Short mmCIF file of C-alpha atoms and ligand atoms in Angstrom, two decimals:
data_model
loop_
_atom_site.label_atom_id
_atom_site.label_comp_id
_atom_site.label_asym_id
_atom_site.label_seq_id
_atom_site.Cartn_x
_atom_site.Cartn_y
_atom_site.Cartn_z
CA MET Z 1 60.05 3.57 36.43
CA PRO Z 2 59.75 1.45 39.64
CA GLU Z 3 56.54 -0.81 39.85
CA LEU Z 4 55.48 -3.01 42.17
CA PRO Z 5 58.07 -6.06 42.40
CA GLU Z 6 60.89 -2.97 43.32
CA MET Z 7 58.87 -1.25 45.22
CA GLU Z 8 57.93 -4.90 47.16
CA ASN Z 9 61.66 -5.82 46.62
CA TYR Z 10 63.30 -2.23 48.25
CA ARG Z 11 60.34 -3.38 51.22
CA ASN Z 12 61.86 -6.65 51.76
CA LEU Z 13 65.68 -5.28 51.95
CA LEU Z 14 65.39 -2.49 53.87
CA GLY Z 15 62.78 -3.85 56.48
CA PRO Z 16 65.42 -6.01 57.94
CA LEU Z 17 67.66 -3.06 57.68
CA ILE Z 18 65.89 -0.05 59.53
CA CYS Z 19 62.74 -1.50 61.26
CA GLY Z 20 62.95 -0.85 64.96
CA LYS Z 21 65.83 1.53 63.89
CA THR Z 22 65.72 5.37 65.52
CA ILE Z 23 66.25 8.15 63.11
CA THR Z 24 69.03 10.20 64.56
CA ALA Z 25 69.63 12.98 61.83
CA ALA Z 26 67.94 13.50 58.74
CA GLN Z 27 68.91 15.81 55.91
CA ILE Z 28 66.93 17.88 53.25
CA ASN Z 29 68.85 18.44 50.17
CA ARG Z 30 65.94 19.33 48.00
CA VAL Z 31 62.62 21.09 49.66
CA LYS Z 32 60.57 20.48 46.81
CA SER Z 33 61.04 16.25 47.71
CA ILE Z 34 58.72 17.21 50.58
CA ASN Z 35 55.40 18.24 51.35
CA VAL Z 36 56.15 20.20 54.64
CA ASP Z 37 58.72 23.08 55.75
CA PRO Z 38 61.98 21.45 56.29
CA THR Z 39 62.20 22.43 60.22
CA PRO Z 40 58.50 20.75 60.83
CA PHE Z 41 59.68 17.55 58.81
CA LEU Z 42 62.76 16.95 61.15
CA LYS Z 43 61.68 17.35 64.13
CA GLU Z 44 58.61 15.19 63.06
CA THR Z 45 61.23 12.39 62.15
CA ILE Z 46 64.11 13.12 63.77
CA GLY Z 47 63.80 10.37 66.81
CA CYS Z 48 61.17 8.46 65.68
CA SER Z 49 61.92 4.65 64.96
CA ILE Z 50 60.83 3.11 62.03
CA VAL Z 51 57.72 0.93 63.20
CA ASN Z 52 57.06 -0.92 59.71
CA ILE Z 53 57.08 -1.04 56.25
CA GLU Z 54 53.95 -1.42 53.88
CA ARG Z 55 53.69 -0.88 50.02
CA ARG Z 56 50.64 0.03 48.14
CA ALA Z 57 51.05 -0.42 44.72
CA LYS Z 58 54.49 1.89 43.82
CA HIS Z 59 54.31 3.37 47.13
CA LEU Z 60 56.60 2.73 50.26
CA LEU Z 61 54.62 3.18 53.87
CA PHE Z 62 57.26 3.84 56.23
CA HIS Z 63 55.53 4.02 59.97
CA LEU Z 64 56.95 5.98 62.17
CA SER Z 65 56.88 5.02 66.22
CA SER Z 66 55.00 8.74 66.35
CA GLY Z 67 51.78 7.35 64.49
CA LYS Z 68 53.07 9.29 61.86
CA VAL Z 69 53.83 8.31 58.06
CA LEU Z 70 55.90 9.36 55.67
CA LEU Z 71 54.84 8.23 51.95
CA LEU Z 72 57.92 7.73 49.42
CA HIS Z 73 56.83 7.61 45.12
CA LEU Z 74 59.99 6.98 43.57
CA MET Z 75 58.09 8.10 39.91
CA LEU Z 76 61.36 8.34 36.74
CA GLY Z 77 64.69 7.72 38.08
CA GLY Z 78 63.69 7.45 41.88
CA TRP Z 79 65.86 5.60 43.31
CA MET Z 80 67.53 4.16 47.34
CA PHE Z 81 70.78 3.60 49.11
CA TYR Z 82 71.61 2.35 52.19
CA GLY Z 83 75.32 2.59 53.79
CA LEU Z 84 77.86 4.04 54.96
CA GLU Z 85 78.67 8.07 54.20
CA SER Z 86 81.95 6.78 52.34
CA GLU Z 87 80.33 3.76 50.38
CA LYS Z 88 76.95 6.09 48.76
CA PRO Z 89 77.10 6.48 45.68
CA ASP Z 90 78.54 9.45 43.56
CA ARG Z 91 74.77 11.25 42.64
CA THR Z 92 72.82 13.99 44.35
CA ILE Z 93 70.97 13.11 46.95
CA GLN Z 94 67.38 14.33 47.95
CA VAL Z 95 67.00 13.07 51.40
CA GLU Z 96 68.84 11.45 53.84
CA PHE Z 97 68.05 9.53 56.82
CA SER Z 98 71.14 8.22 59.55
CA PHE Z 99 70.26 5.40 61.53
CA GLY Z 100 73.45 5.63 63.65
CA GLU Z 101 76.80 5.62 61.29
CA GLN Z 102 74.13 3.68 57.74
CA LYS Z 103 71.70 5.93 56.35
CA LEU Z 104 68.83 5.85 53.84
CA TYR Z 105 70.30 7.98 50.75
CA PHE Z 106 67.16 8.91 48.22
CA ILE Z 107 68.08 9.38 44.75
CA GLY Z 108 66.61 11.10 42.17
CA LEU Z 109 63.64 12.41 43.43
CA ARG Z 110 63.05 14.67 41.01
CA LEU Z 111 59.56 14.19 40.15
CA GLY Z 112 59.28 11.51 43.01
CA TYR Z 113 59.10 12.59 46.64
CA LEU Z 114 58.86 11.54 50.44
CA HIS Z 115 55.51 12.90 52.04
CA LEU Z 116 55.07 13.45 55.80
CA HIS Z 117 51.40 12.26 56.86
CA ASP Z 118 49.61 11.35 59.40
CA ASN Z 119 47.78 8.05 58.45
CA GLU Z 120 44.44 9.31 57.82
CA SER Z 121 45.23 11.36 55.14
CA ALA Z 122 47.84 9.12 54.07
CA LYS Z 123 44.41 6.57 53.42
CA GLN Z 124 43.01 9.22 51.54
CA PHE Z 125 45.72 10.00 49.08
CA LEU Z 126 45.36 6.60 48.70
CA SER Z 127 42.05 5.95 48.46
CA LYS Z 128 41.69 6.30 44.42
CA LEU Z 129 43.94 3.77 43.67
CA GLY Z 130 42.76 0.19 42.55
CA PRO Z 131 43.76 -3.29 44.23
CA GLU Z 132 46.45 -4.87 45.06
CA PRO Z 133 46.54 -7.58 42.42
CA LEU Z 134 48.37 -9.61 44.21
CA ALA Z 135 45.99 -9.31 47.59
CA ALA Z 136 44.82 -12.89 48.24
CA HIS Z 137 41.13 -11.73 48.31
CA PHE Z 138 41.71 -9.84 44.46
CA THR Z 139 40.40 -13.17 42.93
CA LEU Z 140 39.70 -14.34 39.11
CA SER Z 141 35.94 -13.11 39.56
CA ASP Z 142 36.95 -9.82 40.47
CA PHE Z 143 39.05 -9.93 37.84
CA GLN Z 144 36.34 -10.46 35.43
CA SER Z 145 34.00 -8.30 36.36
CA ARG Z 146 36.55 -4.80 36.16
CA LEU Z 147 37.42 -5.86 32.77
CA LYS Z 148 33.89 -6.07 31.44
CA VAL Z 149 33.32 -2.42 31.78
CA ARG Z 150 36.14 -1.61 30.12
CA ARG Z 151 36.85 -1.30 25.96
CA THR Z 152 40.52 0.58 26.19
CA SER Z 153 43.16 -1.18 24.86
CA LEU Z 154 45.25 -4.42 27.09
CA LYS Z 155 47.85 -2.31 27.88
CA ALA Z 156 46.61 1.59 28.83
CA THR Z 157 44.25 -0.47 30.94
CA LEU Z 158 47.08 -2.27 32.72
CA VAL Z 159 48.87 0.89 33.75
CA ASP Z 160 45.82 2.59 34.92
CA GLN Z 161 46.51 2.85 38.64
CA GLY Z 162 42.93 2.86 39.01
CA PHE Z 163 42.02 -0.55 37.47
CA LEU Z 164 44.85 -2.46 38.97
CA SER Z 165 47.57 -0.69 41.52
CA GLY Z 166 51.19 -1.28 40.91
CA ILE Z 167 51.53 -2.27 37.07
CA GLY Z 168 53.84 0.05 34.60
CA ASN Z 169 55.37 -0.14 30.96
CA CYS Z 170 57.55 -2.76 32.22
CA TYR Z 171 55.79 -5.24 33.70
CA SER Z 172 52.10 -4.66 31.39
CA ASP Z 173 54.42 -5.90 28.56
CA GLU Z 174 55.90 -8.92 30.40
CA ILE Z 175 52.62 -9.64 31.63
CA CYS Z 176 50.88 -9.49 27.65
CA PHE Z 177 53.79 -11.83 26.29
CA ILE Z 178 53.11 -14.58 28.99
CA ALA Z 179 49.46 -14.13 28.27
CA GLY Z 180 50.00 -14.46 24.39
CA LEU Z 181 48.12 -10.94 23.75
CA LEU Z 182 48.61 -7.60 22.09
CA PRO Z 183 49.07 -4.94 24.02
CA ALA Z 184 46.48 -3.14 21.89
CA ARG Z 185 43.45 -5.93 22.33
CA SER Z 186 40.63 -4.47 22.88
CA LEU Z 187 39.74 -5.78 26.52
CA ASN Z 188 36.10 -5.75 25.50
CA THR Z 189 37.41 -8.91 22.89
CA LEU Z 190 38.82 -10.70 25.38
CA GLY Z 191 37.09 -14.11 25.65
CA THR Z 192 37.02 -16.11 29.23
CA ASP Z 193 39.97 -18.43 28.48
CA GLU Z 194 42.21 -14.90 27.34
CA GLN Z 195 40.48 -13.52 30.65
CA THR Z 196 41.83 -16.08 32.90
CA HIS Z 197 45.56 -16.23 30.77
CA LEU Z 198 45.82 -12.55 31.91
CA PHE Z 199 45.21 -12.97 35.17
CA GLN Z 200 47.28 -15.90 35.77
CA ALA Z 201 50.03 -14.06 33.91
CA ILE Z 202 49.79 -10.99 36.19
CA HIS Z 203 50.17 -13.25 38.93
CA GLY Z 204 53.20 -15.07 37.02
CA VAL Z 205 55.35 -11.72 36.46
CA LEU Z 206 54.80 -10.41 39.36
CA ASN Z 207 55.48 -12.80 41.48
CA GLU Z 208 58.49 -13.68 39.40
CA ALA Z 209 59.85 -10.65 39.44
CA ILE Z 210 59.74 -10.01 43.36
CA GLN Z 211 61.80 -13.28 43.83
CA TYR Z 212 64.12 -12.12 40.97
CA GLY Z 213 64.26 -8.47 43.12
CA GLY Z 214 62.84 -6.55 40.17
CA TYR Z 215 64.29 -4.49 36.59
CA MET Z 216 65.94 -1.75 38.31
CA GLU Z 217 69.87 -2.40 38.55
CA SER Z 218 71.31 0.17 41.38
CA PRO Z 219 71.82 -2.37 44.50
CA LEU Z 220 70.53 -0.80 47.43
CA TYR Z 221 73.51 -1.80 50.30
CA VAL Z 222 77.30 -3.09 48.86
CA GLY Z 223 76.60 -6.67 48.52
CA ASP Z 224 73.50 -6.47 47.29
CA ARG Z 225 72.69 -9.30 44.84
CA LEU Z 226 69.57 -9.64 44.60
CA THR Z 227 67.88 -6.37 43.56
CA GLY Z 228 67.88 -5.85 39.00
CA GLN Z 229 68.43 -9.58 38.84
CA PHE Z 230 65.11 -9.52 36.62
CA ASN Z 231 66.18 -7.82 33.99
CA ASN Z 232 67.87 -10.43 32.54
CA ARG Z 233 64.53 -12.01 32.67
CA CYS Z 234 62.56 -9.28 30.39
CA ARG Z 235 60.94 -11.67 27.69
CA VAL Z 236 60.26 -8.78 25.88
CA TYR Z 237 60.49 -5.11 27.48
CA ASP Z 238 63.43 -3.13 26.21
CA CYS Z 239 64.71 -5.96 23.76
CA GLU Z 240 63.60 -4.53 20.27
CA GLY Z 241 64.88 -6.82 17.65
CA ASN Z 242 65.69 -9.73 20.25
CA PRO Z 243 64.78 -13.09 19.42
CA CYS Z 244 61.63 -13.67 20.80
CA THR Z 245 62.44 -16.62 23.69
CA ARG Z 246 59.14 -18.35 22.35
CA CYS Z 247 59.04 -18.30 18.82
CA GLY Z 248 62.24 -16.75 17.59
CA SER Z 249 60.80 -13.56 15.74
CA PRO Z 250 62.17 -10.17 16.49
CA ILE Z 251 60.37 -8.31 19.19
CA ILE Z 252 58.55 -5.61 18.39
CA PHE Z 253 58.72 -2.03 19.53
CA HIS Z 254 55.59 0.22 18.89
CA GLU Z 255 53.36 2.30 21.02
CA VAL Z 256 50.22 1.64 21.89
CA ALA Z 257 47.88 4.63 22.85
CA SER Z 258 51.01 6.22 23.32
CA ARG Z 259 52.66 4.47 25.61
CA LYS Z 260 55.83 2.42 24.35
CA CYS Z 261 55.29 -1.14 23.92
CA PHE Z 262 56.93 -4.34 23.55
CA TYR Z 263 55.90 -7.52 21.81
CA CYS Z 264 55.52 -10.01 19.34
CA THR Z 265 54.02 -10.21 16.47
CA GLU Z 266 53.76 -14.09 15.96
CA CYS Z 267 53.34 -15.09 19.79
CA GLN Z 268 50.79 -12.81 20.72
CA HIS Z 269 47.10 -12.26 19.38
ZN1 ZN F 1 57.23 -14.76 19.40
#
């Protein structure tokens, strides 16, 4: 499932491609992917331009020139492709927007969605999300005070969107590895140094993943060499049996709080 870095990568790459451009046509192939009837949806989007693209947690918000917002969550299996009709992947497309000849395709939106909101309802919809971990105003002491009220495992906490937003199964494992902490560790057992390492690992892992285009490998457009480059840099996620990059012990796969976890039992404590 795309997490914060994958969505930030989409935001970075899509901005120069579609911001300022007008939606000249749209097609809805799966009505369940949107939240209003297709006719008003098309009426509200065709003719609008994309003013800017914002990311909040694992969502993208496409701000339209009309003041409305298209709110995207890709959930499990969703992705996007931008290009000519002749370049599009041979996959089922749920929604597409044309910008003249070029089109933005939404693919694999079975659990995911693209919802039309006004600014207020979008804000309301996102209001229960925890802070953005990379926001400049989110400090170590903010993080520590959020940790205090938790007794759950590190894994369950990191993926809890009310605690911090945007982290899922992949990056929670990568963060635990870099911090040297076991995913099953109970939060109330973390010392001050461990809390600091965890905070630094969150920044280090998410920033590195954004820099390398996230771990999802489908390119956004023909010639996109950035998207998915982080996949080869994952130290533990989906690396069961591979030697640990720090100590050489095999990476373990185990379920913690009924979630898939990959970690090293030798150098995570
Ligand atoms: Zn190790």
